[in-house]
PDB file of C-alpha atoms in Angstrom:
ATOM      1  CA  VAL P   1     196.611  48.556 144.846  1.00 94.00           C
ATOM      2  CA  LEU P   2     194.612  47.275 141.248  1.00 95.00           C
ATOM      3  CA  LYS P   3     195.248  50.474 139.711  1.00 95.00           C
ATOM      4  CA  GLU P   4     199.233  49.965 140.569  1.00 95.00           C
ATOM      5  CA  ILE P   5     198.915  46.793 139.380  1.00 95.00           C
ATOM      6  CA  ARG P   6     196.967  47.800 136.337  1.00 94.00           C
ATOM      7  CA  ASN P   7     199.485  50.255 135.279  1.00 94.00           C
ATOM      8  CA  ASP P   8     202.371  47.679 135.515  1.00 93.00           C
ATOM      9  CA  PHE P   9     200.334  44.962 133.192  1.00 92.00           C
ATOM     10  CA  LYS P  10     200.348  48.447 130.298  1.00 92.00           C
ATOM     11  CA  THR P  11     203.942  48.987 130.642  1.00 90.00           C
ATOM     12  CA  GLY P  12     205.134  45.897 128.984  1.00 84.00           C
ATOM     13  CA  GLN P  13     207.847  45.330 131.530  1.00 86.00           C
ATOM     14  CA  GLN P  14     207.545  42.222 133.832  1.00 86.00           C
ATOM     15  CA  CYS P  15     205.338  43.127 136.935  1.00 88.00           C
ATOM     16  CA  ASN P  16     207.300  42.215 140.132  1.00 87.00           C
ATOM     17  CA  ARG P  17     204.980  43.730 143.107  1.00 90.00           C
ATOM     18  CA  LEU P  18     204.937  42.859 146.422  1.00 88.00           C
ATOM     19  CA  ILE P  19     201.494  43.626 148.062  1.00 90.00           C
ATOM     20  CA  GLN P  20     200.726  43.855 151.825  1.00 88.00           C
ATOM     21  CA  GLY P  21     197.773  44.461 153.942  1.00 87.00           C
ATOM     22  CA  ASP P  22     196.809  43.098 156.942  1.00 82.00           C
ATOM     23  CA  VAL P  23     194.594  39.880 157.949  1.00 77.00           C
ATOM     24  CA  GLY P  24     190.984  40.484 156.176  1.00 78.00           C
ATOM     25  CA  SER P  25     191.863  43.792 154.236  1.00 84.00           C
ATOM     26  CA  GLY P  26     191.194  42.131 151.014  1.00 87.00           C
ATOM     27  CA  LYS P  27     194.128  40.677 149.430  1.00 88.00           C
ATOM     28  CA  THR P  28     192.805  37.829 147.966  1.00 87.00           C
ATOM     29  CA  MET P  29     190.341  40.266 146.139  1.00 90.00           C
ATOM     30  CA  VAL P  30     193.061  42.013 144.816  1.00 93.00           C
ATOM     31  CA  ALA P  31     194.690  38.749 143.769  1.00 92.00           C
ATOM     32  CA  MET P  32     191.307  37.482 142.026  1.00 93.00           C
ATOM     33  CA  LEU P  33     190.598  40.718 139.947  1.00 95.00           C
ATOM     34  CA  SER P  34     194.541  40.937 138.899  1.00 95.00           C
ATOM     35  CA  MET P  35     193.841  37.244 137.721  1.00 94.00           C
ATOM     36  CA  LEU P  36     190.690  38.307 135.953  1.00 95.00           C
ATOM     37  CA  ILE P  37     192.435  40.727 133.972  1.00 95.00           C
ATOM     38  CA  ALA P  38     195.406  38.075 132.595  1.00 94.00           C
ATOM     39  CA  ILE P  39     192.511  35.634 132.035  1.00 95.00           C
ATOM     40  CA  ASP P  40     190.216  38.075 130.330  1.00 94.00           C
ATOM     41  CA  ASN P  41     193.165  39.132 127.741  1.00 93.00           C
ATOM     42  CA  GLY P  42     193.316  34.900 126.696  1.00 93.00           C
ATOM     43  CA  PHE P  43     196.098  34.276 129.351  1.00 93.00           C
ATOM     44  CA  GLN P  44     196.179  31.829 132.196  1.00 93.00           C
ATOM     45  CA  ALA P  45     196.924  32.921 136.048  1.00 94.00           C
ATOM     46  CA  CYS P  46     198.302  30.848 138.887  1.00 92.00           C
ATOM     47  CA  MET P  47     198.131  31.454 142.560  1.00 90.00           C
ATOM     48  CA  MET P  48     200.602  29.020 145.142  1.00 88.00           C
ATOM     49  CA  ALA P  49     200.039  29.040 148.480  1.00 85.00           C
ATOM     50  CA  PRO P  50     202.595  27.556 151.259  1.00 80.00           C
ATOM     51  CA  THR P  51     200.210  25.035 152.718  1.00 79.00           C
ATOM     52  CA  GLU P  52     197.322  22.583 151.298  1.00 79.00           C
ATOM     53  CA  ILE P  53     194.758  23.837 153.717  1.00 76.00           C
ATOM     54  CA  LEU P  54     195.475  27.524 152.363  1.00 76.00           C
ATOM     55  CA  ALA P  55     195.719  26.270 149.376  1.00 81.00           C
ATOM     56  CA  GLU P  56     192.605  24.313 149.260  1.00 81.00           C
ATOM     57  CA  GLN P  57     190.571  27.616 151.166  1.00 80.00           C
ATOM     58  CA  HIS P  58     191.746  30.119 148.194  1.00 81.00           C
ATOM     59  CA  PHE P  59     190.647  27.166 145.623  1.00 84.00           C
ATOM     60  CA  ARG P  60     187.515  26.990 146.944  1.00 84.00           C
ATOM     61  CA  LYS P  61     186.718  30.733 147.746  1.00 84.00           C
ATOM     62  CA  LEU P  62     187.638  31.541 144.113  1.00 87.00           C
ATOM     63  CA  ILE P  63     185.714  28.389 142.352  1.00 87.00           C
ATOM     64  CA  SER P  64     182.559  30.038 144.086  1.00 88.00           C
ATOM     65  CA  TRP P  65     183.542  33.471 142.566  1.00 89.00           C
ATOM     66  CA  LEU P  66     184.956  32.310 139.028  1.00 88.00           C
ATOM     67  CA  GLU P  67     182.889  29.232 138.290  1.00 87.00           C
ATOM     68  CA  PRO P  68     179.967  31.663 137.569  1.00 91.00           C
ATOM     69  CA  LEU P  69     181.739  33.253 135.140  1.00 91.00           C
ATOM     70  CA  GLY P  70     182.481  30.011 133.194  1.00 92.00           C
ATOM     71  CA  ILE P  71     186.133  30.246 133.705  1.00 92.00           C
ATOM     72  CA  GLN P  72     187.551  26.493 134.539  1.00 91.00           C
ATOM     73  CA  THR P  73     190.034  26.534 137.927  1.00 91.00           C
ATOM     74  CA  ALA P  74     192.635  23.397 138.132  1.00 91.00           C
ATOM     75  CA  TRP P  75     193.884  22.539 141.758  1.00 89.00           C
ATOM     76  CA  LEU P  76     197.310  20.765 142.178  1.00 89.00           C
ATOM     77  CA  THR P  77     198.840  19.483 145.474  1.00 86.00           C
ATOM     78  CA  GLY P  78     201.134  17.204 146.449  1.00 82.00           C
ATOM     79  CA  SER P  79     198.829  14.487 148.364  1.00 81.00           C
ATOM     80  CA  GLN P  80     196.526  14.331 144.884  1.00 84.00           C
ATOM     81  CA  LYS P  81     195.776  10.829 143.743  1.00 88.00           C
ATOM     82  CA  ALA P  82     197.398  10.138 140.582  1.00 89.00           C
ATOM     83  CA  LYS P  83     194.304  10.197 138.235  1.00 91.00           C
ATOM     84  CA  GLU P  84     193.217  13.388 139.220  1.00 90.00           C
ATOM     85  CA  ARG P  85     196.819  15.136 139.182  1.00 90.00           C
ATOM     86  CA  ARG P  86     196.783  13.608 135.404  1.00 92.00           C
ATOM     87  CA  GLU P  87     193.566  15.247 134.621  1.00 93.00           C
ATOM     88  CA  ALA P  88     194.400  18.525 135.962  1.00 92.00           C
ATOM     89  CA  LEU P  89     198.051  18.536 134.290  1.00 91.00           C
ATOM     90  CA  ALA P  90     196.070  17.856 131.088  1.00 93.00           C
ATOM     91  CA  LEU P  91     193.892  20.574 131.610  1.00 93.00           C
ATOM     92  CA  ILE P  92     196.919  22.956 132.587  1.00 91.00           C
ATOM     93  CA  GLU P  93     198.465  22.210 129.391  1.00 91.00           C
ATOM     94  CA  SER P  94     195.833  22.557 126.867  1.00 92.00           C
ATOM     95  CA  GLY P  95     194.931  25.951 128.473  1.00 91.00           C
ATOM     96  CA  ALA P  96     191.544  24.673 129.032  1.00 93.00           C
ATOM     97  CA  ALA P  97     191.942  25.826 133.044  1.00 93.00           C
ATOM     98  CA  ALA P  98     192.833  28.938 132.889  1.00 93.00           C
ATOM     99  CA  LEU P  99     193.012  29.377 136.814  1.00 93.00           C
ATOM    100  CA  VAL P 100     195.344  27.285 138.374  1.00 92.00           C
ATOM    101  CA  VAL P 101     195.865  27.313 142.341  1.00 91.00           C
ATOM    102  CA  GLY P 102     198.132  24.921 144.289  1.00 89.00           C
ATOM    103  CA  THR P 103     200.808  24.623 146.667  1.00 85.00           C
ATOM    104  CA  HIS P 104     204.702  24.071 145.834  1.00 84.00           C
ATOM    105  CA  ALA P 105     202.901  21.116 143.303  1.00 85.00           C
ATOM    106  CA  VAL P 106     202.657  24.163 140.553  1.00 85.00           C
ATOM    107  CA  ILE P 107     206.449  24.435 140.167  1.00 83.00           C
ATOM    108  CA  GLN P 108     207.373  20.976 139.648  1.00 83.00           C
ATOM    109  CA  ASP P 109     208.703  20.213 136.219  1.00 81.00           C
ATOM    110  CA  LYS P 110     205.629  18.167 134.828  1.00 86.00           C
ATOM    111  CA  VAL P 111     203.490  21.355 135.297  1.00 88.00           C
ATOM    112  CA  ARG P 112     203.182  22.862 131.923  1.00 88.00           C
ATOM    113  CA  PHE P 113     201.551  25.823 131.570  1.00 90.00           C
ATOM    114  CA  ASN P 114     199.837  26.744 127.736  1.00 89.00           C
ATOM    115  CA  ASN P 115     200.420  30.358 128.148  1.00 90.00           C
ATOM    116  CA  LEU P 116     201.339  31.672 131.982  1.00 91.00           C
ATOM    117  CA  ALA P 117     200.873  35.558 132.409  1.00 91.00           C
ATOM    118  CA  LEU P 118     200.212  35.847 136.103  1.00 92.00           C
ATOM    119  CA  ALA P 119     201.720  34.435 138.775  1.00 90.00           C
ATOM    120  CA  ILE P 120     200.566  34.775 142.505  1.00 91.00           C
ATOM    121  CA  ILE P 121     202.351  33.583 145.730  1.00 87.00           C
ATOM    122  CA  ASP P 122     200.631  34.106 148.856  1.00 84.00           C
ATOM    123  CA  GLU P 123     202.350  34.410 152.183  1.00 75.00           C
ATOM    124  CA  GLN P 124     205.704  34.953 150.106  1.00 66.00           C
ATOM    125  CA  HIS P 125     207.788  34.966 153.378  1.00 63.00           C
ATOM    126  CA  ARG P 126     207.138  31.282 153.087  1.00 65.00           C
ATOM    127  CA  PHE P 127     209.104  30.435 149.812  1.00 68.00           C
ATOM    128  CA  GLY P 128     212.781  30.153 149.202  1.00 66.00           C
ATOM    129  CA  VAL P 129     214.190  32.531 145.956  1.00 67.00           C
ATOM    130  CA  ALA P 130     214.669  29.059 143.952  1.00 71.00           C
ATOM    131  CA  GLN P 131     210.985  28.056 144.204  1.00 74.00           C
ATOM    132  CA  ARG P 132     209.771  32.050 143.167  1.00 69.00           C
ATOM    133  CA  LEU P 133     212.891  31.405 140.388  1.00 72.00           C
ATOM    134  CA  ALA P 134     211.094  28.154 139.524  1.00 75.00           C
ATOM    135  CA  LEU P 135     207.756  29.608 139.002  1.00 73.00           C
ATOM    136  CA  ARG P 136     209.246  32.589 137.028  1.00 71.00           C
ATOM    137  CA  SER P 137     210.667  30.469 134.534  1.00 72.00           C
ATOM    138  CA  LYS P 138     207.375  28.753 133.530  1.00 71.00           C
ATOM    139  CA  MET P 139     207.827  30.784 130.539  1.00 61.00           C
ATOM    140  CA  THR P 140     205.019  31.575 128.472  1.00 55.00           C
ATOM    141  CA  ALA P 141     204.864  31.874 124.334  1.00 57.00           C
ATOM    142  CA  GLY P 142     207.742  34.087 122.980  1.00 62.00           C
ATOM    143  CA  GLY P 143     210.196  33.636 125.893  1.00 69.00           C
ATOM    144  CA  GLN P 144     208.371  36.316 128.094  1.00 75.00           C
ATOM    145  CA  GLU P 145     208.067  35.765 132.144  1.00 83.00           C
ATOM    146  CA  PRO P 146     204.822  35.611 133.506  1.00 88.00           C
ATOM    147  CA  HIS P 147     204.006  38.952 135.719  1.00 91.00           C
ATOM    148  CA  LEU P 148     204.758  38.158 139.522  1.00 89.00           C
ATOM    149  CA  LEU P 149     202.704  39.273 142.588  1.00 91.00           C
ATOM    150  CA  MET P 150     203.603  38.359 146.013  1.00 88.00           C
ATOM    151  CA  MET P 151     200.894  39.022 148.882  1.00 88.00           C
ATOM    152  CA  THR P 152     201.822  39.336 152.562  1.00 84.00           C
ATOM    153  CA  ALA P 153     200.262  40.131 155.487  1.00 80.00           C
ATOM    154  CA  THR P 154     204.115  40.815 157.367  1.00 76.00           C
ATOM    155  CA  PRO P 155     204.453  44.327 157.739  1.00 72.00           C
ATOM    156  CA  ILE P 156     207.503  45.620 156.155  1.00 69.00           C
ATOM    157  CA  PRO P 157     208.637  49.206 156.737  1.00 69.00           C
ATOM    158  CA  ARG P 158     208.020  50.936 152.887  1.00 64.00           C
ATOM    159  CA  THR P 159     212.199  52.039 153.504  1.00 66.00           C
ATOM    160  CA  LEU P 160     212.831  48.680 154.445  1.00 71.00           C
ATOM    161  CA  ALA P 161     210.863  46.650 151.631  1.00 68.00           C
ATOM    162  CA  MET P 162     212.815  48.750 149.103  1.00 64.00           C
ATOM    163  CA  SER P 163     216.196  47.818 150.171  1.00 66.00           C
ATOM    164  CA  TYR P 164     215.381  44.629 150.907  1.00 69.00           C
ATOM    165  CA  TYR P 165     213.275  43.500 147.871  1.00 66.00           C
ATOM    166  CA  ALA P 166     215.334  45.908 145.770  1.00 69.00           C
ATOM    167  CA  ASP P 167     213.805  44.939 142.430  1.00 74.00           C
ATOM    168  CA  LEU P 168     210.201  44.512 143.769  1.00 79.00           C
ATOM    169  CA  ASP P 169     207.340  46.954 143.650  1.00 85.00           C
ATOM    170  CA  VAL P 170     205.542  47.659 147.140  1.00 85.00           C
ATOM    171  CA  SER P 171     201.924  48.362 147.426  1.00 88.00           C
ATOM    172  CA  THR P 172     200.260  48.363 150.892  1.00 87.00           C
ATOM    173  CA  ILE P 173     196.297  48.071 151.736  1.00 88.00           C
ATOM    174  CA  ASP P 174     196.606  50.090 154.750  1.00 86.00           C
ATOM    175  CA  GLU P 175     192.718  49.631 155.743  1.00 84.00           C
ATOM    176  CA  LEU P 176     190.208  47.484 156.149  1.00 82.00           C
ATOM    177  CA  PRO P 177     187.018  47.171 154.702  1.00 83.00           C
ATOM    178  CA  PRO P 178     184.142  49.505 156.663  1.00 85.00           C
ATOM    179  CA  GLY P 179     182.345  48.096 159.875  1.00 82.00           C
ATOM    180  CA  ARG P 180     185.500  45.619 160.820  1.00 78.00           C
ATOM    181  CA  THR P 181     185.738  45.986 164.859  1.00 79.00           C
ATOM    182  CA  PRO P 182     189.286  46.574 165.679  1.00 80.00           C
ATOM    183  CA  ILE P 183     191.469  43.750 167.306  1.00 82.00           C
ATOM    184  CA  VAL P 184     192.439  44.041 170.832  1.00 88.00           C
ATOM    185  CA  THR P 185     195.440  42.046 171.655  1.00 90.00           C
ATOM    186  CA  ARG P 186     196.333  41.761 174.980  1.00 91.00           C
ATOM    187  CA  VAL P 187     199.579  39.918 176.785  1.00 93.00           C
ATOM    188  CA  VAL P 188     198.392  37.664 179.513  1.00 92.00           C
ATOM    189  CA  SER P 189     200.719  36.205 182.314  1.00 90.00           C
ATOM    190  CA  ASP P 190     200.667  32.455 182.218  1.00 86.00           C
ATOM    191  CA  HIS P 191     199.352  32.319 185.990  1.00 90.00           C
ATOM    192  CA  ARG P 192     196.223  33.865 184.893  1.00 92.00           C
ATOM    193  CA  ARG P 193     195.757  30.823 182.349  1.00 90.00           C
ATOM    194  CA  ASP P 194     192.517  30.059 184.601  1.00 91.00           C
ATOM    195  CA  GLU P 195     191.073  33.694 183.656  1.00 93.00           C
ATOM    196  CA  VAL P 196     191.900  32.904 179.917  1.00 93.00           C
ATOM    197  CA  VAL P 197     189.779  29.723 179.798  1.00 93.00           C
ATOM    198  CA  SER P 198     186.836  31.227 181.495  1.00 92.00           C
ATOM    199  CA  ARG P 199     186.729  34.076 179.240  1.00 92.00           C
ATOM    200  CA  ILE P 200     186.835  31.867 176.489  1.00 92.00           C
ATOM    201  CA  GLY P 201     184.129  29.771 177.868  1.00 92.00           C
ATOM    202  CA  ALA P 202     182.133  33.007 178.235  1.00 92.00           C
ATOM    203  CA  GLN P 203     182.490  33.565 174.625  1.00 92.00           C
ATOM    204  CA  LEU P 204     181.805  29.922 173.210  1.00 92.00           C
ATOM    205  CA  GLN P 205     178.241  30.503 175.095  1.00 92.00           C
ATOM    206  CA  GLU P 206     177.551  33.252 172.848  1.00 92.00           C
ATOM    207  CA  GLY P 207     178.344  30.946 170.015  1.00 91.00           C
ATOM    208  CA  ARG P 208     181.597  32.088 169.107  1.00 93.00           C
ATOM    209  CA  GLN P 209     184.721  30.115 168.399  1.00 94.00           C
ATOM    210  CA  VAL P 210     188.155  30.262 169.591  1.00 93.00           C
ATOM    211  CA  TYR P 211     191.657  29.361 168.088  1.00 92.00           C
ATOM    212  CA  TRP P 212     194.373  28.281 170.837  1.00 91.00           C
ATOM    213  CA  VAL P 213     198.140  28.111 169.318  1.00 89.00           C
ATOM    214  CA  CYS P 214     200.794  25.870 170.657  1.00 85.00           C
ATOM    215  CA  PRO P 215     204.171  25.878 169.178  1.00 76.00           C
ATOM    216  CA  LEU P 216     205.620  22.519 169.660  1.00 68.00           C
ATOM    217  CA  ILE P 217     203.900  19.174 169.254  1.00 55.00           C
ATOM    218  CA  GLU P 218     205.516  16.819 171.558  1.00 58.00           C
ATOM    219  CA  GLU P 219     207.372  18.401 174.962  1.00 59.00           C
ATOM    220  CA  SER P 220     211.025  19.379 174.990  1.00 62.00           C
ATOM    221  CA  GLU P 221     212.788  18.818 178.196  1.00 52.00           C
ATOM    222  CA  ALA P 222     214.889  21.841 177.404  1.00 49.00           C
ATOM    223  CA  LEU P 223     212.239  24.357 176.628  1.00 48.00           C
ATOM    224  CA  ASP P 224     209.427  22.763 178.712  1.00 45.00           C
ATOM    225  CA  LEU P 225     206.961  24.171 176.724  1.00 49.00           C
ATOM    226  CA  THR P 226     202.974  23.149 176.587  1.00 56.00           C
ATOM    227  CA  ASN P 227     202.684  21.048 174.190  1.00 77.00           C
ATOM    228  CA  ALA P 228     199.358  20.866 171.463  1.00 82.00           C
ATOM    229  CA  THR P 229     198.283  17.504 172.910  1.00 85.00           C
ATOM    230  CA  ALA P 230     198.572  18.088 176.448  1.00 87.00           C
ATOM    231  CA  THR P 231     196.481  21.825 175.986  1.00 89.00           C
ATOM    232  CA  HIS P 232     194.079  19.587 174.170  1.00 90.00           C
ATOM    233  CA  GLU P 233     193.722  17.338 176.848  1.00 91.00           C
ATOM    234  CA  GLU P 234     193.704  20.300 179.319  1.00 91.00           C
ATOM    235  CA  LEU P 235     190.855  22.491 177.468  1.00 92.00           C
ATOM    236  CA  SER P 236     188.398  18.956 176.568  1.00 93.00           C
ATOM    237  CA  ALA P 237     188.585  18.481 180.790  1.00 93.00           C
ATOM    238  CA  VAL P 238     187.868  21.880 181.670  1.00 91.00           C
ATOM    239  CA  LEU P 239     185.172  23.022 179.092  1.00 91.00           C
ATOM    240  CA  PRO P 240     182.728  19.764 179.070  1.00 87.00           C
ATOM    241  CA  GLY P 241     180.265  19.740 176.484  1.00 89.00           C
ATOM    242  CA  VAL P 242     182.297  21.688 174.141  1.00 91.00           C
ATOM    243  CA  THR P 243     184.239  19.938 171.207  1.00 93.00           C
ATOM    244  CA  VAL P 244     187.640  20.576 171.363  1.00 94.00           C
ATOM    245  CA  GLY P 245     189.959  19.543 168.293  1.00 93.00           C
ATOM    246  CA  LEU P 246     193.483  18.987 167.683  1.00 90.00           C
ATOM    247  CA  LEU P 247     195.773  20.232 164.518  1.00 86.00           C
ATOM    248  CA  HIS P 248     199.442  19.544 163.652  1.00 81.00           C
ATOM    249  CA  SER P 249     201.571  18.487 161.090  1.00 75.00           C
ATOM    250  CA  ARG P 250     202.367  15.030 161.998  1.00 77.00           C
ATOM    251  CA  MET P 251     198.404  14.502 161.078  1.00 81.00           C
ATOM    252  CA  SER P 252     197.502  13.011 157.931  1.00 82.00           C
ATOM    253  CA  VAL P 253     195.819  15.283 154.866  1.00 76.00           C
ATOM    254  CA  GLN P 254     192.910  13.811 155.985  1.00 82.00           C
ATOM    255  CA  GLU P 255     193.001  14.106 158.787  1.00 86.00           C
ATOM    256  CA  LYS P 256     193.661  17.923 158.828  1.00 83.00           C
ATOM    257  CA  ARG P 257     190.774  18.241 156.373  1.00 80.00           C
ATOM    258  CA  GLU P 258     188.557  16.584 158.657  1.00 87.00           C
ATOM    259  CA  VAL P 259     189.058  18.525 161.728  1.00 88.00           C
ATOM    260  CA  MET P 260     189.389  22.138 159.534  1.00 84.00           C
ATOM    261  CA  ALA P 261     185.677  21.474 158.153  1.00 83.00           C
ATOM    262  CA  GLN P 262     184.556  20.634 161.650  1.00 88.00           C
ATOM    263  CA  PHE P 263     185.835  23.748 162.502  1.00 88.00           C
ATOM    264  CA  THR P 264     184.423  25.621 159.754  1.00 84.00           C
ATOM    265  CA  GLN P 265     181.092  24.601 159.762  1.00 85.00           C
ATOM    266  CA  GLY P 266     180.983  25.499 163.354  1.00 87.00           C
ATOM    267  CA  SER P 267     180.618  22.433 165.092  1.00 90.00           C
ATOM    268  CA  MET P 268     184.012  22.582 166.956  1.00 93.00           C
ATOM    269  CA  GLY P 269     184.120  25.255 169.697  1.00 94.00           C
ATOM    270  CA  VAL P 270     187.774  25.304 170.076  1.00 94.00           C
ATOM    271  CA  LEU P 271     190.810  24.364 167.298  1.00 93.00           C
ATOM    272  CA  VAL P 272     194.289  23.579 169.690  1.00 91.00           C
ATOM    273  CA  SER P 273     196.693  23.863 166.864  1.00 88.00           C
ATOM    274  CA  THR P 274     200.324  24.160 166.195  1.00 81.00           C
ATOM    275  CA  THR P 275     201.846  26.619 164.015  1.00 74.00           C
ATOM    276  CA  VAL P 276     201.139  24.868 160.657  1.00 69.00           C
ATOM    277  CA  ILE P 277     197.720  26.805 161.664  1.00 67.00           C
ATOM    278  CA  GLU P 278     199.383  30.179 160.889  1.00 55.00           C
ATOM    279  CA  VAL P 279     198.514  31.258 157.310  1.00 51.00           C
ATOM    280  CA  GLY P 280     195.449  32.664 156.535  1.00 52.00           C
ATOM    281  CA  VAL P 281     192.663  30.537 157.529  1.00 66.00           C
ATOM    282  CA  ASP P 282     189.533  31.972 157.078  1.00 73.00           C
ATOM    283  CA  VAL P 283     186.796  31.166 159.872  1.00 81.00           C
ATOM    284  CA  PRO P 284     184.345  34.310 160.694  1.00 80.00           C
ATOM    285  CA  ASN P 285     182.685  32.707 163.684  1.00 86.00           C
ATOM    286  CA  ALA P 286     185.909  32.391 165.565  1.00 88.00           C
ATOM    287  CA  SER P 287     186.354  35.663 167.452  1.00 87.00           C
ATOM    288  CA  SER P 288     189.586  34.973 169.722  1.00 90.00           C
ATOM    289  CA  MET P 289     192.918  33.205 169.316  1.00 90.00           C
ATOM    290  CA  VAL P 290     195.183  32.513 172.383  1.00 92.00           C
ATOM    291  CA  ILE P 291     198.736  32.182 171.467  1.00 89.00           C
ATOM    292  CA  GLU P 292     200.923  30.376 174.078  1.00 86.00           C
ATOM    293  CA  HIS P 293     204.565  31.394 174.057  1.00 81.00           C
ATOM    294  CA  ALA P 294     204.362  34.086 172.314  1.00 80.00           C
ATOM    295  CA  GLU P 295     207.504  35.074 171.994  1.00 76.00           C
ATOM    296  CA  ARG P 296     208.257  31.665 169.882  1.00 71.00           C
TER     297      ARG P 296
END
């Protein structure tokens, strides 16, 4: 996939490529190596992710890889304090920040790049066409548009992708790094819920962690779906001695960050969450994910 991207860069045409690959197949690594090509040639690169949780995760990972190479990075998000944002904008405009990572904040008018050559959009299906165009219009010197790479873990058959995204080239990362255990997916009827909980209990005793995803925050009478808050209370009661966390979109950024930090560090056994968690959160010790009402 990296070879295909390199060849795109050499053609003198704008690269417009969709990279699809399963969770854990190495899309972030391909993105980073592509950004390094741009940075190596004296240009800026940026990466945009749909949620702050995901953007921050990318940022931390990329910093740990790039800072030892002496590459300066800037971070942009909606919840930033004014002073932090001013500093980041100055770094981006001067070109001192070779790499910019953030949420939708990256495409706001106030953000002026010095010479953006490569824009990467993670989980591209979460962004609208206008948002992608806004990123493309962050024009570089001489009226050229930046190369565009989009990443997704949602598998789109190649023929459909070619007709649906006629202007996109499609690259597929079709295998996982060696040594990965295959993922087992099972459908379990709701009346066997107790079995699921006891199975989770066994995994927790082995020191593993578990995601439990619920589709709604509060109960809607019409749909009568188990909501995250009730599930959180229920699991806290039946799993004594286990820290059960709760994450949903109505929490403040600081609260979300604290919950995620506890889960990432391993002090929280189960994380009950709404679909705010759905994109690419990387906790290697979490071995299971229960999805209620998977049809939703």
